[in-house]
mmCIF file with all atom_site columns, C-alpha atoms and ligand atoms in Angstrom:
data_model
loop_
_atom_site.group_PDB
_atom_site.id
_atom_site.type_symbol
_atom_site.label_atom_id
_atom_site.label_alt_id
_atom_site.label_comp_id
_atom_site.label_asym_id
_atom_site.label_entity_id
_atom_site.label_seq_id
_atom_site.pdbx_PDB_ins_code
_atom_site.Cartn_x
_atom_site.Cartn_y
_atom_site.Cartn_z
_atom_site.occupancy
_atom_site.B_iso_or_equiv
_atom_site.pdbx_formal_charge
_atom_site.auth_seq_id
_atom_site.auth_comp_id
_atom_site.auth_asym_id
_atom_site.auth_atom_id
_atom_site.pdbx_PDB_model_num
ATOM   1   C CA  . MET A 1 1   ? 7.804   13.692 -9.359  1.00 98.00 ? 23  MET A CA  1
ATOM   2   C CA  . GLN A 1 2   ? 10.829  13.410 -11.578 1.00 97.00 ? 24  GLN A CA  1
ATOM   3   C CA  . LEU A 1 3   ? 9.188   11.449 -14.393 1.00 98.00 ? 25  LEU A CA  1
ATOM   4   C CA  . LEU A 1 4   ? 6.499   14.109 -14.852 1.00 98.00 ? 26  LEU A CA  1
ATOM   5   C CA  . GLU A 1 5   ? 8.987   16.984 -14.639 1.00 98.00 ? 27  GLU A CA  1
ATOM   6   C CA  . GLU A 1 6   ? 11.178  15.347 -17.285 1.00 98.00 ? 28  GLU A CA  1
ATOM   7   C CA  . ARG A 1 7   ? 8.173   14.916 -19.556 1.00 98.00 ? 29  ARG A CA  1
ATOM   8   C CA  . ILE A 1 8   ? 7.142   18.551 -19.111 1.00 98.00 ? 30  ILE A CA  1
ATOM   9   C CA  . ARG A 1 9   ? 10.717  19.635 -19.956 1.00 97.00 ? 31  ARG A CA  1
ATOM   10  C CA  . LYS A 1 10  ? 10.686  17.438 -23.058 1.00 97.00 ? 32  LYS A CA  1
ATOM   11  C CA  . ASP A 1 11  ? 7.187   18.029 -24.416 1.00 98.00 ? 33  ASP A CA  1
ATOM   12  C CA  . GLY A 1 12  ? 5.686   21.029 -22.598 1.00 98.00 ? 34  GLY A CA  1
ATOM   13  C CA  . ILE A 1 13  ? 5.285   24.224 -24.607 1.00 98.00 ? 35  ILE A CA  1
ATOM   14  C CA  . VAL A 1 14  ? 5.063   27.575 -22.840 1.00 98.00 ? 36  VAL A CA  1
ATOM   15  C CA  . LYS A 1 15  ? 2.513   29.918 -24.411 1.00 97.00 ? 37  LYS A CA  1
ATOM   16  C CA  . GLU A 1 16  ? 1.847   33.600 -23.881 1.00 94.00 ? 38  GLU A CA  1
ATOM   17  C CA  . GLY A 1 17  ? -0.528  34.319 -20.973 1.00 93.00 ? 39  GLY A CA  1
ATOM   18  C CA  . ASN A 1 18  ? 1.076   31.892 -18.492 1.00 94.00 ? 40  ASN A CA  1
ATOM   19  C CA  . VAL A 1 19  ? -0.328  28.858 -20.270 1.00 97.00 ? 41  VAL A CA  1
ATOM   20  C CA  . LEU A 1 20  ? 1.659   25.622 -20.391 1.00 98.00 ? 42  LEU A CA  1
ATOM   21  C CA  . LYS A 1 21  ? 0.575   23.333 -23.203 1.00 98.00 ? 43  LYS A CA  1
ATOM   22  C CA  . VAL A 1 22  ? 0.976   19.635 -22.500 1.00 98.00 ? 44  VAL A CA  1
ATOM   23  C CA  . ASP A 1 23  ? -1.191  18.272 -25.301 1.00 98.00 ? 45  ASP A CA  1
ATOM   24  C CA  . ASN A 1 24  ? 1.406   15.657 -26.203 1.00 98.00 ? 46  ASN A CA  1
ATOM   25  C CA  . PHE A 1 25  ? 0.883   13.583 -23.041 1.00 98.00 ? 47  PHE A CA  1
ATOM   26  C CA  . LEU A 1 26  ? -1.909  15.000 -20.895 1.00 98.00 ? 48  LEU A CA  1
ATOM   27  C CA  . ASN A 1 27  ? -4.485  17.318 -22.470 1.00 97.00 ? 49  ASN A CA  1
ATOM   28  C CA  . HIS A 1 28  ? -5.060  15.846 -25.925 1.00 97.00 ? 50  HIS A CA  1
ATOM   29  C CA  . GLN A 1 29  ? -2.996  12.721 -26.478 1.00 98.00 ? 51  GLN A CA  1
ATOM   30  C CA  . MET A 1 30  ? -2.798  10.925 -23.123 1.00 98.00 ? 52  MET A CA  1
ATOM   31  C CA  . ASP A 1 31  ? 0.170   8.843  -21.939 1.00 98.00 ? 53  ASP A CA  1
ATOM   32  C CA  . ILE A 1 32  ? -1.538  6.186  -19.861 1.00 98.00 ? 54  ILE A CA  1
ATOM   33  C CA  . LYS A 1 33  ? 1.715   4.641  -18.616 1.00 98.00 ? 55  LYS A CA  1
ATOM   34  C CA  . LEU A 1 34  ? 2.640   8.041  -17.214 1.00 98.00 ? 56  LEU A CA  1
ATOM   35  C CA  . PHE A 1 35  ? -0.858  8.395  -15.702 1.00 98.00 ? 57  PHE A CA  1
ATOM   36  C CA  . GLU A 1 36  ? -0.333  5.011  -13.998 1.00 98.00 ? 58  GLU A CA  1
ATOM   37  C CA  . GLU A 1 37  ? 2.923   6.192  -12.431 1.00 98.00 ? 59  GLU A CA  1
ATOM   38  C CA  . MET A 1 38  ? 1.202   9.388  -11.278 1.00 98.00 ? 60  MET A CA  1
ATOM   39  C CA  . ALA A 1 39  ? -1.678  7.367  -9.822  1.00 98.00 ? 61  ALA A CA  1
ATOM   40  C CA  . LYS A 1 40  ? 0.775   5.170  -7.885  1.00 98.00 ? 62  LYS A CA  1
ATOM   41  C CA  . GLU A 1 41  ? 2.420   8.259  -6.448  1.00 98.00 ? 63  GLU A CA  1
ATOM   42  C CA  . TRP A 1 42  ? -0.925  9.681  -5.255  1.00 98.00 ? 64  TRP A CA  1
ATOM   43  C CA  . LYS A 1 43  ? -1.807  6.259  -3.826  1.00 98.00 ? 65  LYS A CA  1
ATOM   44  C CA  . ARG A 1 44  ? 1.395   6.413  -1.781  1.00 98.00 ? 66  ARG A CA  1
ATOM   45  C CA  . LEU A 1 45  ? 0.823   10.043 -0.729  1.00 98.00 ? 67  LEU A CA  1
ATOM   46  C CA  . PHE A 1 46  ? -2.803  9.434  0.337   1.00 98.00 ? 68  PHE A CA  1
ATOM   47  C CA  . ALA A 1 47  ? -2.255  5.946  1.768   1.00 97.00 ? 69  ALA A CA  1
ATOM   48  C CA  . GLY A 1 48  ? -4.463  5.093  4.727   1.00 96.00 ? 70  GLY A CA  1
ATOM   49  C CA  . CYS A 1 49  ? -6.839  7.999  4.083   1.00 98.00 ? 71  CYS A CA  1
ATOM   50  C CA  . GLY A 1 50  ? -9.775  5.732  3.260   1.00 98.00 ? 72  GLY A CA  1
ATOM   51  C CA  . VAL A 1 51  ? -10.424 7.290  -0.151  1.00 98.00 ? 73  VAL A CA  1
ATOM   52  C CA  . ASN A 1 52  ? -13.556 5.783  -1.704  1.00 98.00 ? 74  ASN A CA  1
ATOM   53  C CA  . LYS A 1 53  ? -14.252 8.305  -4.457  1.00 98.00 ? 75  LYS A CA  1
ATOM   54  C CA  . ILE A 1 54  ? -12.180 10.225 -6.992  1.00 98.00 ? 76  ILE A CA  1
ATOM   55  C CA  . PHE A 1 55  ? -13.695 13.543 -8.034  1.00 98.00 ? 77  PHE A CA  1
ATOM   56  C CA  . THR A 1 56  ? -12.668 15.757 -10.948 1.00 98.00 ? 78  THR A CA  1
ATOM   57  C CA  . ILE A 1 57  ? -14.039 18.279 -13.438 1.00 97.00 ? 79  ILE A CA  1
ATOM   58  C CA  . GLU A 1 58  ? -14.621 17.816 -17.146 1.00 96.00 ? 80  GLU A CA  1
ATOM   59  C CA  . ALA A 1 59  ? -12.959 17.624 -19.481 1.00 93.00 ? 81  ALA A CA  1
ATOM   60  C CA  . SER A 1 60  ? -9.232  17.366 -19.006 1.00 93.00 ? 82  SER A CA  1
ATOM   61  C CA  . GLY A 1 61  ? -9.294  15.905 -15.485 1.00 95.00 ? 83  GLY A CA  1
ATOM   62  C CA  . ILE A 1 62  ? -11.306 12.856 -16.511 1.00 98.00 ? 84  ILE A CA  1
ATOM   63  C CA  . GLY A 1 63  ? -8.550  10.776 -18.113 1.00 98.00 ? 85  GLY A CA  1
ATOM   64  C CA  . ILE A 1 64  ? -6.204  11.082 -15.141 1.00 98.00 ? 86  ILE A CA  1
ATOM   65  C CA  . ALA A 1 65  ? -9.047  10.567 -12.647 1.00 98.00 ? 87  ALA A CA  1
ATOM   66  C CA  . CYS A 1 66  ? -10.004 7.257  -14.281 1.00 98.00 ? 88  CYS A CA  1
ATOM   67  C CA  . ILE A 1 67  ? -6.514  5.822  -13.892 1.00 98.00 ? 89  ILE A CA  1
ATOM   68  C CA  . VAL A 1 68  ? -6.296  7.114  -10.310 1.00 98.00 ? 90  VAL A CA  1
ATOM   69  C CA  . ALA A 1 69  ? -9.673  5.527  -9.522  1.00 98.00 ? 91  ALA A CA  1
ATOM   70  C CA  . GLN A 1 70  ? -8.402  2.224  -10.894 1.00 98.00 ? 92  GLN A CA  1
ATOM   71  C CA  . GLU A 1 71  ? -5.380  2.433  -8.572  1.00 98.00 ? 93  GLU A CA  1
ATOM   72  C CA  . PHE A 1 72  ? -7.586  3.189  -5.528  1.00 98.00 ? 94  PHE A CA  1
ATOM   73  C CA  . GLY A 1 73  ? -10.192 0.610  -6.585  1.00 98.00 ? 95  GLY A CA  1
ATOM   74  C CA  . CYS A 1 74  ? -13.086 3.077  -6.405  1.00 98.00 ? 96  CYS A CA  1
ATOM   75  C CA  . PRO A 1 75  ? -15.360 5.034  -8.772  1.00 98.00 ? 97  PRO A CA  1
ATOM   76  C CA  . ALA A 1 76  ? -14.411 8.275  -10.501 1.00 98.00 ? 98  ALA A CA  1
ATOM   77  C CA  . VAL A 1 77  ? -17.002 11.061 -10.683 1.00 98.00 ? 99  VAL A CA  1
ATOM   78  C CA  . PHE A 1 78  ? -16.666 14.228 -12.739 1.00 98.00 ? 100 PHE A CA  1
ATOM   79  C CA  . ALA A 1 79  ? -18.436 17.530 -12.226 1.00 98.00 ? 101 ALA A CA  1
ATOM   80  C CA  . LYS A 1 80  ? -20.180 18.673 -15.407 1.00 96.00 ? 102 LYS A CA  1
ATOM   81  C CA  . LYS A 1 81  ? -19.994 22.125 -16.890 1.00 93.00 ? 103 LYS A CA  1
ATOM   82  C CA  . THR A 1 82  ? -23.413 23.327 -17.887 1.00 88.00 ? 104 THR A CA  1
ATOM   83  C CA  . LYS A 1 83  ? -25.049 26.294 -19.562 1.00 73.00 ? 105 LYS A CA  1
ATOM   84  C CA  . THR A 1 84  ? -28.577 25.231 -18.640 1.00 71.00 ? 106 THR A CA  1
ATOM   85  C CA  . LYS A 1 85  ? -30.449 27.997 -16.773 1.00 68.00 ? 107 LYS A CA  1
ATOM   86  C CA  . ASN A 1 86  ? -32.831 25.607 -14.995 1.00 68.00 ? 108 ASN A CA  1
ATOM   87  C CA  . ILE A 1 87  ? -30.804 23.446 -12.707 1.00 70.00 ? 109 ILE A CA  1
ATOM   88  C CA  . ALA A 1 88  ? -32.541 20.390 -11.334 1.00 77.00 ? 110 ALA A CA  1
ATOM   89  C CA  . SER A 1 89  ? -32.992 19.994 -7.575  1.00 85.00 ? 111 SER A CA  1
ATOM   90  C CA  . ASP A 1 90  ? -31.207 16.662 -7.568  1.00 94.00 ? 112 ASP A CA  1
ATOM   91  C CA  . VAL A 1 91  ? -27.797 18.229 -8.215  1.00 96.00 ? 113 VAL A CA  1
ATOM   92  C CA  . TYR A 1 92  ? -25.281 20.304 -6.265  1.00 97.00 ? 114 TYR A CA  1
ATOM   93  C CA  . LYS A 1 93  ? -24.200 23.401 -8.179  1.00 96.00 ? 115 LYS A CA  1
ATOM   94  C CA  . THR A 1 94  ? -21.420 25.973 -7.982  1.00 96.00 ? 116 THR A CA  1
ATOM   95  C CA  . LYS A 1 95  ? -19.728 28.551 -10.206 1.00 94.00 ? 117 LYS A CA  1
ATOM   96  C CA  . VAL A 1 96  ? -16.181 28.385 -11.580 1.00 94.00 ? 118 VAL A CA  1
ATOM   97  C CA  . GLU A 1 97  ? -14.178 30.988 -13.454 1.00 89.00 ? 119 GLU A CA  1
ATOM   98  C CA  . SER A 1 98  ? -12.210 29.383 -16.257 1.00 87.00 ? 120 SER A CA  1
ATOM   99  C CA  . PHE A 1 99  ? -8.485  30.179 -16.280 1.00 83.00 ? 121 PHE A CA  1
ATOM   100 C CA  . THR A 1 100 ? -8.030  29.280 -19.932 1.00 80.00 ? 122 THR A CA  1
ATOM   101 C CA  . HIS A 1 101 ? -11.216 30.909 -21.296 1.00 82.00 ? 123 HIS A CA  1
ATOM   102 C CA  . GLY A 1 102 ? -11.802 33.744 -18.807 1.00 83.00 ? 124 GLY A CA  1
ATOM   103 C CA  . THR A 1 103 ? -15.521 32.923 -18.548 1.00 89.00 ? 125 THR A CA  1
ATOM   104 C CA  . VAL A 1 104 ? -17.677 31.918 -15.576 1.00 92.00 ? 126 VAL A CA  1
ATOM   105 C CA  . TYR A 1 105 ? -19.660 28.712 -15.855 1.00 91.00 ? 127 TYR A CA  1
ATOM   106 C CA  . ASP A 1 106 ? -21.874 26.563 -13.634 1.00 94.00 ? 128 ASP A CA  1
ATOM   107 C CA  . VAL A 1 107 ? -20.670 23.128 -12.614 1.00 96.00 ? 129 VAL A CA  1
ATOM   108 C CA  . ILE A 1 108 ? -22.952 20.456 -11.258 1.00 96.00 ? 130 ILE A CA  1
ATOM   109 C CA  . VAL A 1 109 ? -22.791 16.985 -9.785  1.00 97.00 ? 131 VAL A CA  1
ATOM   110 C CA  . SER A 1 110 ? -25.694 14.669 -9.140  1.00 96.00 ? 132 SER A CA  1
ATOM   111 C CA  . LYS A 1 111 ? -26.568 14.227 -5.453  1.00 97.00 ? 133 LYS A CA  1
ATOM   112 C CA  . GLU A 1 112 ? -26.657 10.518 -6.216  1.00 97.00 ? 134 GLU A CA  1
ATOM   113 C CA  . TYR A 1 113 ? -22.901 10.324 -6.860  1.00 98.00 ? 135 TYR A CA  1
ATOM   114 C CA  . LEU A 1 114 ? -21.523 12.406 -3.992  1.00 98.00 ? 136 LEU A CA  1
ATOM   115 C CA  . LEU A 1 115 ? -22.699 11.138 -0.613  1.00 98.00 ? 137 LEU A CA  1
ATOM   116 C CA  . PRO A 1 116 ? -22.203 12.253 3.012   1.00 98.00 ? 138 PRO A CA  1
ATOM   117 C CA  . THR A 1 117 ? -20.415 8.940  3.638   1.00 98.00 ? 139 THR A CA  1
ATOM   118 C CA  . ASP A 1 118 ? -17.864 9.541  0.864   1.00 98.00 ? 140 ASP A CA  1
ATOM   119 C CA  . ARG A 1 119 ? -14.158 10.185 1.497   1.00 98.00 ? 141 ARG A CA  1
ATOM   120 C CA  . VAL A 1 120 ? -13.193 12.169 -1.568  1.00 99.00 ? 142 VAL A CA  1
ATOM   121 C CA  . LEU A 1 121 ? -9.863  12.711 -3.298  1.00 99.00 ? 143 LEU A CA  1
ATOM   122 C CA  . ILE A 1 122 ? -10.052 15.492 -5.884  1.00 98.00 ? 144 ILE A CA  1
ATOM   123 C CA  . ILE A 1 123 ? -7.816  15.081 -8.942  1.00 98.00 ? 145 ILE A CA  1
ATOM   124 C CA  . ASP A 1 124 ? -7.129  17.680 -11.638 1.00 98.00 ? 146 ASP A CA  1
ATOM   125 C CA  . ASP A 1 125 ? -4.568  18.381 -14.325 1.00 98.00 ? 147 ASP A CA  1
ATOM   126 C CA  . PHE A 1 126 ? -3.562  21.972 -13.442 1.00 98.00 ? 148 PHE A CA  1
ATOM   127 C CA  . LEU A 1 127 ? -3.714  24.342 -10.505 1.00 98.00 ? 149 LEU A CA  1
ATOM   128 C CA  . ALA A 1 128 ? -3.405  28.022 -11.385 1.00 97.00 ? 150 ALA A CA  1
ATOM   129 C CA  . ASN A 1 129 ? -5.621  30.498 -9.504  1.00 96.00 ? 151 ASN A CA  1
ATOM   130 C CA  . GLY A 1 130 ? -7.496  27.735 -7.731  1.00 97.00 ? 152 GLY A CA  1
ATOM   131 C CA  . ALA A 1 131 ? -10.986 28.455 -9.078  1.00 97.00 ? 153 ALA A CA  1
ATOM   132 C CA  . ALA A 1 132 ? -11.625 24.949 -10.437 1.00 97.00 ? 154 ALA A CA  1
ATOM   133 C CA  . LEU A 1 133 ? -10.393 23.302 -7.229  1.00 98.00 ? 155 LEU A CA  1
ATOM   134 C CA  . LEU A 1 134 ? -12.406 25.663 -4.993  1.00 98.00 ? 156 LEU A CA  1
ATOM   135 C CA  . GLY A 1 135 ? -15.501 24.865 -7.064  1.00 98.00 ? 157 GLY A CA  1
ATOM   136 C CA  . LEU A 1 136 ? -14.967 21.131 -6.599  1.00 98.00 ? 158 LEU A CA  1
ATOM   137 C CA  . ILE A 1 137 ? -14.374 21.625 -2.857  1.00 98.00 ? 159 ILE A CA  1
ATOM   138 C CA  . ASP A 1 138 ? -17.657 23.564 -2.694  1.00 98.00 ? 160 ASP A CA  1
ATOM   139 C CA  . LEU A 1 139 ? -19.494 20.590 -4.202  1.00 98.00 ? 161 LEU A CA  1
ATOM   140 C CA  . VAL A 1 140 ? -17.851 18.128 -1.783  1.00 98.00 ? 162 VAL A CA  1
ATOM   141 C CA  . ASN A 1 141 ? -18.895 20.357 1.143   1.00 98.00 ? 163 ASN A CA  1
ATOM   142 C CA  . ALA A 1 142 ? -22.427 20.756 -0.215  1.00 98.00 ? 164 ALA A CA  1
ATOM   143 C CA  . ALA A 1 143 ? -22.745 16.978 -0.246  1.00 98.00 ? 165 ALA A CA  1
ATOM   144 C CA  . GLY A 1 144 ? -21.531 16.743 3.342   1.00 98.00 ? 166 GLY A CA  1
ATOM   145 C CA  . ALA A 1 145 ? -18.782 14.393 2.152   1.00 98.00 ? 167 ALA A CA  1
ATOM   146 C CA  . THR A 1 146 ? -15.282 14.310 3.668   1.00 98.00 ? 168 THR A CA  1
ATOM   147 C CA  . LEU A 1 147 ? -12.520 15.920 1.627   1.00 98.00 ? 169 LEU A CA  1
ATOM   148 C CA  . VAL A 1 148 ? -9.402  13.804 2.035   1.00 98.00 ? 170 VAL A CA  1
ATOM   149 C CA  . GLY A 1 149 ? -7.303  16.086 -0.148  1.00 98.00 ? 171 GLY A CA  1
ATOM   150 C CA  . ALA A 1 150 ? -6.427  17.105 -3.683  1.00 98.00 ? 172 ALA A CA  1
ATOM   151 C CA  . GLY A 1 151 ? -3.942  15.653 -6.157  1.00 98.00 ? 173 GLY A CA  1
ATOM   152 C CA  . ILE A 1 152 ? -2.807  17.978 -8.916  1.00 98.00 ? 174 ILE A CA  1
ATOM   153 C CA  . ALA A 1 153 ? -0.602  16.966 -11.824 1.00 98.00 ? 175 ALA A CA  1
ATOM   154 C CA  . ILE A 1 154 ? 0.931   20.386 -12.526 1.00 98.00 ? 176 ILE A CA  1
ATOM   155 C CA  . GLU A 1 155 ? 0.803   23.267 -10.061 1.00 98.00 ? 177 GLU A CA  1
ATOM   156 C CA  . LYS A 1 156 ? 1.920   26.614 -11.433 1.00 98.00 ? 178 LYS A CA  1
ATOM   157 C CA  . ALA A 1 157 ? 3.358   27.697 -8.085  1.00 98.00 ? 179 ALA A CA  1
ATOM   158 C CA  . PHE A 1 158 ? 3.897   31.288 -9.239  1.00 98.00 ? 180 PHE A CA  1
ATOM   159 C CA  . GLN A 1 159 ? 0.106   31.678 -9.350  1.00 98.00 ? 181 GLN A CA  1
ATOM   160 C CA  . PRO A 1 160 ? -1.935  31.957 -6.119  1.00 97.00 ? 182 PRO A CA  1
ATOM   161 C CA  . GLY A 1 161 ? -4.030  28.752 -6.147  1.00 98.00 ? 183 GLY A CA  1
ATOM   162 C CA  . GLY A 1 162 ? -1.596  26.483 -4.275  1.00 98.00 ? 184 GLY A CA  1
ATOM   163 C CA  . ASP A 1 163 ? -1.027  28.884 -1.373  1.00 98.00 ? 185 ASP A CA  1
ATOM   164 C CA  . LEU A 1 164 ? -4.752  29.603 -1.169  1.00 98.00 ? 186 LEU A CA  1
ATOM   165 C CA  . ILE A 1 165 ? -5.679  25.914 -0.930  1.00 98.00 ? 187 ILE A CA  1
ATOM   166 C CA  . ARG A 1 166 ? -2.878  25.083 1.553   1.00 98.00 ? 188 ARG A CA  1
ATOM   167 C CA  . SER A 1 167 ? -3.856  28.064 3.730   1.00 98.00 ? 189 SER A CA  1
ATOM   168 C CA  . LYS A 1 168 ? -7.235  26.369 4.187   1.00 97.00 ? 190 LYS A CA  1
ATOM   169 C CA  . GLY A 1 169 ? -5.463  23.363 5.688   1.00 98.00 ? 191 GLY A CA  1
ATOM   170 C CA  . ILE A 1 170 ? -6.289  21.135 2.727   1.00 98.00 ? 192 ILE A CA  1
ATOM   171 C CA  . HIS A 1 171 ? -3.896  18.259 2.019   1.00 98.00 ? 193 HIS A CA  1
ATOM   172 C CA  . LEU A 1 172 ? -2.645  19.191 -1.450  1.00 98.00 ? 194 LEU A CA  1
ATOM   173 C CA  . GLU A 1 173 ? -0.172  17.050 -3.384  1.00 98.00 ? 195 GLU A CA  1
ATOM   174 C CA  . SER A 1 174 ? 1.084   18.451 -6.677  1.00 98.00 ? 196 SER A CA  1
ATOM   175 C CA  . LEU A 1 175 ? 3.334   16.091 -8.623  1.00 98.00 ? 197 LEU A CA  1
ATOM   176 C CA  . ALA A 1 176 ? 5.142   18.861 -10.513 1.00 98.00 ? 198 ALA A CA  1
ATOM   177 C CA  . ARG A 1 177 ? 5.439   22.416 -9.188  1.00 98.00 ? 199 ARG A CA  1
ATOM   178 C CA  . VAL A 1 178 ? 6.422   25.018 -11.754 1.00 98.00 ? 200 VAL A CA  1
ATOM   179 C CA  . LYS A 1 179 ? 8.396   27.865 -10.160 1.00 98.00 ? 201 LYS A CA  1
ATOM   180 C CA  . SER A 1 180 ? 8.558   29.995 -13.291 1.00 98.00 ? 202 SER A CA  1
ATOM   181 C CA  . MET A 1 181 ? 8.198   29.650 -17.032 1.00 98.00 ? 203 MET A CA  1
ATOM   182 C CA  . THR A 1 182 ? 8.888   31.790 -20.078 1.00 97.00 ? 204 THR A CA  1
ATOM   183 C CA  . VAL A 1 183 ? 8.312   31.318 -23.791 1.00 96.00 ? 205 VAL A CA  1
ATOM   184 C CA  . GLU A 1 184 ? 12.068  31.687 -24.440 1.00 94.00 ? 206 GLU A CA  1
ATOM   185 C CA  . GLY A 1 185 ? 13.527  29.961 -21.353 1.00 93.00 ? 207 GLY A CA  1
ATOM   186 C CA  . GLY A 1 186 ? 11.073  27.100 -20.826 1.00 95.00 ? 208 GLY A CA  1
ATOM   187 C CA  . VAL A 1 187 ? 10.033  25.728 -17.445 1.00 98.00 ? 209 VAL A CA  1
ATOM   188 C CA  . GLN A 1 188 ? 11.800  25.834 -14.055 1.00 98.00 ? 210 GLN A CA  1
ATOM   189 C CA  . PHE A 1 189 ? 10.571  23.675 -11.178 1.00 98.00 ? 211 PHE A CA  1
ATOM   190 C CA  . CYS A 1 190 ? 10.398  24.327 -7.410  1.00 97.00 ? 212 CYS A CA  1
ATOM   191 C CA  . ARG A 1 191 ? 13.032  22.409 -5.490  1.00 82.00 ? 213 ARG A CA  1
HETATM 192 P P1  . 5GP B 2 .   ? -7.530  27.506 -11.958 1.00 91.00 ? 21  5GP B P1  1
HETATM 193 O O1  . 5GP B 2 .   ? -8.988  27.278 -11.800 1.00 91.00 ? 21  5GP B O1  1
HETATM 194 O O2  . 5GP B 2 .   ? -6.695  26.910 -10.850 1.00 91.00 ? 21  5GP B O2  1
HETATM 195 O O3  . 5GP B 2 .   ? -7.181  28.946 -12.223 1.00 91.00 ? 21  5GP B O3  1
HETATM 196 O O4  . 5GP B 2 .   ? -7.099  26.735 -13.283 1.00 91.00 ? 21  5GP B O4  1
HETATM 197 C C1  . 5GP B 2 .   ? -7.184  25.349 -13.348 1.00 91.00 ? 21  5GP B C1  1
HETATM 198 C C2  . 5GP B 2 .   ? -7.882  24.879 -14.572 1.00 91.00 ? 21  5GP B C2  1
HETATM 199 O O5  . 5GP B 2 .   ? -7.545  25.673 -15.709 1.00 91.00 ? 21  5GP B O5  1
HETATM 200 C C3  . 5GP B 2 .   ? -7.440  23.481 -14.876 1.00 91.00 ? 21  5GP B C3  1
HETATM 201 O O6  . 5GP B 2 .   ? -8.554  22.618 -14.699 1.00 91.00 ? 21  5GP B O6  1
HETATM 202 C C4  . 5GP B 2 .   ? -6.964  23.492 -16.310 1.00 91.00 ? 21  5GP B C4  1
HETATM 203 O O7  . 5GP B 2 .   ? -7.907  22.865 -17.124 1.00 91.00 ? 21  5GP B O7  1
HETATM 204 C C5  . 5GP B 2 .   ? -6.880  24.947 -16.702 1.00 91.00 ? 21  5GP B C5  1
HETATM 205 N N1  . 5GP B 2 .   ? -5.479  25.454 -16.744 1.00 91.00 ? 21  5GP B N1  1
HETATM 206 C C6  . 5GP B 2 .   ? -4.945  26.383 -15.913 1.00 91.00 ? 21  5GP B C6  1
HETATM 207 N N2  . 5GP B 2 .   ? -3.701  26.688 -16.274 1.00 91.00 ? 21  5GP B N2  1
HETATM 208 C C7  . 5GP B 2 .   ? -3.404  25.926 -17.342 1.00 91.00 ? 21  5GP B C7  1
HETATM 209 C C8  . 5GP B 2 .   ? -2.228  25.796 -18.165 1.00 91.00 ? 21  5GP B C8  1
HETATM 210 O O8  . 5GP B 2 .   ? -1.191  26.452 -17.996 1.00 91.00 ? 21  5GP B O8  1
HETATM 211 N N3  . 5GP B 2 .   ? -2.298  24.887 -19.169 1.00 91.00 ? 21  5GP B N3  1
HETATM 212 C C9  . 5GP B 2 .   ? -3.425  24.144 -19.399 1.00 91.00 ? 21  5GP B C9  1
HETATM 213 N N4  . 5GP B 2 .   ? -3.371  23.278 -20.416 1.00 91.00 ? 21  5GP B N4  1
HETATM 214 N N5  . 5GP B 2 .   ? -4.554  24.248 -18.656 1.00 91.00 ? 21  5GP B N5  1
HETATM 215 C C10 . 5GP B 2 .   ? -4.541  25.131 -17.630 1.00 91.00 ? 21  5GP B C10 1
#
């Protein structure tokens, strides 16, 4: 998606450790007009799929997911990160390894908000190694819901997550695919 790529070129900052900072429009300050354009694009890409629930993970996926849910006219649900040892029986739980923090944490979603009748579109800001997305997919499967696909804002295509998810036959739509990035040279996109 050209608009998103242009914005990344303009305001994205490449950090050491393969981290792209997009705090100016996505991860801290949020450009809602841009989110609306992204949501429209996902609506087009997942048209006719019967999506009735948007699913994401806290915290940075929530803003985008809300705007996407508005476009699809359905609720947005986010999986919660938790440190609680005693997990209640009324939640589905899985483990996710954080790309940015290098730690493993539990994520949960209430059984009430993910149902076997749901047709779920997962939305997240970044795809790197795929841990966050695999965790969300686990929760969708645990609920017996149907996974329609996943919409990612920025896929770092030089990391293994995208290939891993596609190899499972999952319909993945990334709006910007970063081929390579360096602190000195900036960001190059897949074409
Ligand atoms: P994965 O689980 O695919 O390795 O990483 C995805 C998660 O890590 C995303 O939910 C996102 O929050 C975070 N993340 C991964 N790479 C980056 C990055 O380059 N920049 C930012 N801001 N977040 C990232």
